[in-house]
Amino acid sequence: MVKLTLAIAKQLLAAAEQKARELGLSCDIAIVDEGANLIAFHRMDNARIADIEVSMGKAWTSAALQMPTDNLARIAQPGGDAYGINTTHQGKITILGGGIPFAAEGKTAGGIGVSGGTGSQDIEVANAAVQAFVSIQQAGAVAFVSARIGSNDSFRI
């Protein structure tokens, strides 16, 4: 299993920050490891203080539940399979778009959480880091790398 290191996390933060700048955003960006433990955090100049915890929550949620937070947000609506999940884990589960897990060798390697724009902008910034992760792993000749960006609305509790 490929392990997210601080050196890799710094590269992922740089990719996310570059995309945020392209979009004219000031974001808070958090990266966690496979156990959803914080590896790196970056607060861009003028990013909202309230978004610090939101970005960390998105990163934690994406890694802990092994799915993008945008997918979770859709199924956590009233009548959805995961309705009410955001009230578990002392409210730590964040059901806002912008959290995406990193996967390598078929296993979750960690996650990123971005907060500072609209949900779709946060997803776009996070996807820049996911693409950087894929590129880094391919350059390292890893046999199989993937990231769950698309729609997988299945969820089991």
CSV table of C-alpha atoms in Angstrom, one decimal:
chain,number,residue,atom,x,y,z
A,1,MET,CA,0.0,0.0,0.0
A,2,VAL,CA,1.3,3.4,-1.0
A,3,LYS,CA,1.5,5.7,2.0
A,4,LEU,CA,0.9,9.4,1.9
A,5,THR,CA,3.9,11.2,3.3
A,6,LEU,CA,4.4,14.8,4.3
A,7,ALA,CA,6.5,15.3,1.1
A,8,ILE,CA,3.6,14.1,-1.1
A,9,ALA,CA,1.1,16.0,1.0
A,10,LYS,CA,3.0,19.2,0.3
A,11,GLN,CA,2.9,18.6,-3.4
A,12,LEU,CA,-0.8,17.9,-3.2
A,13,LEU,CA,-1.4,21.1,-1.3
A,14,ALA,CA,0.6,23.0,-3.9
A,15,ALA,CA,-1.6,21.6,-6.7
A,16,ALA,CA,-4.8,22.5,-4.8
A,17,GLU,CA,-3.5,26.0,-4.1
A,18,GLN,CA,-2.6,26.6,-7.7
A,19,LYS,CA,-6.2,25.6,-8.8
A,20,ALA,CA,-7.7,27.8,-6.1
A,21,ARG,CA,-5.7,30.7,-7.3
A,22,GLU,CA,-6.8,30.0,-10.9
A,23,LEU,CA,-10.4,30.2,-9.7
A,24,GLY,CA,-9.7,33.4,-7.6
A,25,LEU,CA,-10.3,31.6,-4.3
A,26,SER,CA,-8.7,31.7,-0.9
A,27,CYS,CA,-9.1,28.2,0.5
A,28,ASP,CA,-8.4,26.1,3.6
A,29,ILE,CA,-7.0,22.8,2.5
A,30,ALA,CA,-6.5,19.7,4.7
A,31,ILE,CA,-4.9,16.4,3.8
A,32,VAL,CA,-5.3,13.3,6.0
A,33,ASP,CA,-3.7,9.8,5.9
A,34,GLU,CA,-5.5,6.4,5.5
A,35,GLY,CA,-6.5,6.6,9.2
A,36,ALA,CA,-8.0,10.0,8.7
A,37,ASN,CA,-5.3,11.6,10.7
A,38,LEU,CA,-4.2,15.1,9.7
A,39,ILE,CA,-0.9,15.1,7.7
A,40,ALA,CA,-0.9,18.7,6.4
A,41,PHE,CA,-3.0,21.8,6.5
A,42,HIS,CA,-2.7,25.0,4.4
A,43,ARG,CA,-4.7,28.2,4.9
A,44,MET,CA,-4.3,30.6,2.0
A,45,ASP,CA,-4.1,34.3,2.7
A,46,ASN,CA,-7.5,35.7,3.4
A,47,ALA,CA,-9.2,32.3,3.7
A,48,ARG,CA,-12.0,32.2,6.2
A,49,ILE,CA,-11.2,31.1,9.7
A,50,ALA,CA,-14.4,29.1,9.9
A,51,ASP,CA,-13.4,27.0,6.9
A,52,ILE,CA,-10.4,25.6,8.8
A,53,GLU,CA,-12.6,23.1,10.6
A,54,VAL,CA,-14.8,22.5,7.6
A,55,SER,CA,-11.9,21.5,5.4
A,56,MET,CA,-10.5,19.2,8.1
A,57,GLY,CA,-14.0,17.7,8.4
A,58,LYS,CA,-14.3,17.1,4.7
A,59,ALA,CA,-10.9,15.4,4.6
A,60,TRP,CA,-11.6,13.2,7.6
A,61,THR,CA,-15.0,12.2,6.3
A,62,SER,CA,-13.8,11.3,2.8
A,63,ALA,CA,-11.0,9.1,4.2
A,64,ALA,CA,-13.1,7.6,7.0
A,65,LEU,CA,-16.0,6.8,4.8
A,66,GLN,CA,-14.0,6.1,1.7
A,67,MET,CA,-16.2,8.2,-0.5
A,68,PRO,CA,-16.4,11.8,-1.8
A,69,THR,CA,-18.3,14.1,0.6
A,70,ASP,CA,-20.4,15.3,-2.3
A,71,ASN,CA,-21.7,11.8,-2.9
A,72,LEU,CA,-22.4,11.5,0.8
A,73,ALA,CA,-24.2,14.8,0.8
A,74,ARG,CA,-26.7,13.5,-1.8
A,75,ILE,CA,-27.5,10.3,0.1
A,76,ALA,CA,-27.6,12.0,3.5
A,77,GLN,CA,-30.7,14.0,2.4
A,78,PRO,CA,-34.1,13.1,4.0
A,79,GLY,CA,-35.2,9.8,2.6
A,80,GLY,CA,-31.6,8.9,1.6
A,81,ASP,CA,-29.8,5.7,2.6
A,82,ALA,CA,-27.5,7.8,4.9
A,83,TYR,CA,-30.0,10.3,6.2
A,84,GLY,CA,-28.8,11.5,9.7
A,85,ILE,CA,-25.2,10.2,9.3
A,86,ASN,CA,-24.0,13.8,9.9
A,87,THR,CA,-25.3,13.5,13.5
A,88,THR,CA,-23.0,10.6,14.3
A,89,HIS,CA,-19.4,10.7,15.5
A,90,GLN,CA,-20.1,13.8,17.6
A,91,GLY,CA,-21.1,15.7,14.4
A,92,LYS,CA,-17.6,15.2,12.8
A,93,ILE,CA,-19.0,13.8,9.6
A,94,THR,CA,-19.2,16.6,7.1
A,95,ILE,CA,-21.7,16.3,4.3
A,96,LEU,CA,-20.6,19.2,2.1
A,97,GLY,CA,-18.8,18.8,-1.3
A,98,GLY,CA,-15.1,19.2,-1.4
A,99,GLY,CA,-13.7,16.1,0.4
A,100,ILE,CA,-12.3,13.3,-1.8
A,101,PRO,CA,-10.4,10.2,-0.8
A,102,PHE,CA,-7.1,9.2,-2.4
A,103,ALA,CA,-6.8,5.6,-3.3
A,104,ALA,CA,-3.8,3.5,-4.3
A,105,GLU,CA,-3.5,-0.2,-4.9
A,106,GLY,CA,-7.2,-0.5,-4.4
A,107,LYS,CA,-7.1,0.9,-0.9
A,108,THR,CA,-7.8,4.3,0.6
A,109,ALA,CA,-4.5,6.1,1.1
A,110,GLY,CA,-6.0,9.3,2.7
A,111,GLY,CA,-8.2,12.2,1.7
A,112,ILE,CA,-8.3,15.9,1.0
A,113,GLY,CA,-10.8,18.5,2.2
A,114,VAL,CA,-11.2,21.9,0.6
A,115,SER,CA,-13.3,24.8,1.8
A,116,GLY,CA,-13.4,28.4,0.6
A,117,GLY,CA,-15.6,28.5,-2.5
A,118,THR,CA,-18.9,27.0,-3.6
A,119,GLY,CA,-19.3,23.3,-3.3
A,120,SER,CA,-18.5,22.8,-7.0
A,121,GLN,CA,-15.4,25.0,-6.7
A,122,ASP,CA,-14.2,23.2,-3.6
A,123,ILE,CA,-14.6,19.9,-5.5
A,124,GLU,CA,-12.6,21.3,-8.5
A,125,VAL,CA,-9.8,22.4,-6.2
A,126,ALA,CA,-9.7,19.0,-4.5
A,127,ASN,CA,-9.8,17.2,-7.9
A,128,ALA,CA,-6.6,19.1,-8.8
A,129,ALA,CA,-4.9,17.4,-5.8
A,130,VAL,CA,-6.4,14.0,-6.7
A,131,GLN,CA,-4.9,14.4,-10.2
A,132,ALA,CA,-1.6,15.4,-8.8
A,133,PHE,CA,-1.7,12.3,-6.5
A,134,VAL,CA,-2.4,10.1,-9.5
A,135,SER,CA,0.5,11.7,-11.4
A,136,ILE,CA,2.9,11.3,-8.5
A,137,GLN,CA,2.0,7.6,-8.1
A,138,GLN,CA,2.4,6.9,-11.8
A,139,ALA,CA,5.8,8.6,-11.8
A,140,GLY,CA,6.7,6.2,-9.0
A,141,ALA,CA,5.7,3.2,-11.1
A,142,VAL,CA,2.9,2.1,-8.8
A,143,ALA,CA,1.0,-0.7,-10.4
A,144,PHE,CA,-2.6,0.6,-9.7
A,145,VAL,CA,-3.8,4.0,-8.6
A,146,SER,CA,-7.3,5.3,-8.5
A,147,ALA,CA,-9.4,8.0,-7.0
A,148,ARG,CA,-13.2,8.0,-6.4
A,149,ILE,CA,-14.2,11.2,-8.1
A,150,GLY,CA,-17.4,10.0,-9.8
A,151,SER,CA,-20.8,9.1,-8.5
A,152,ASN,CA,-21.1,6.1,-6.3
A,153,ASP,CA,-24.2,6.6,-4.3
A,154,SER,CA,-24.2,3.3,-2.6
A,155,PHE,CA,-23.6,3.5,1.1
A,156,ARG,CA,-23.8,0.8,3.8
A,157,ILE,CA,-23.8,1.4,7.5
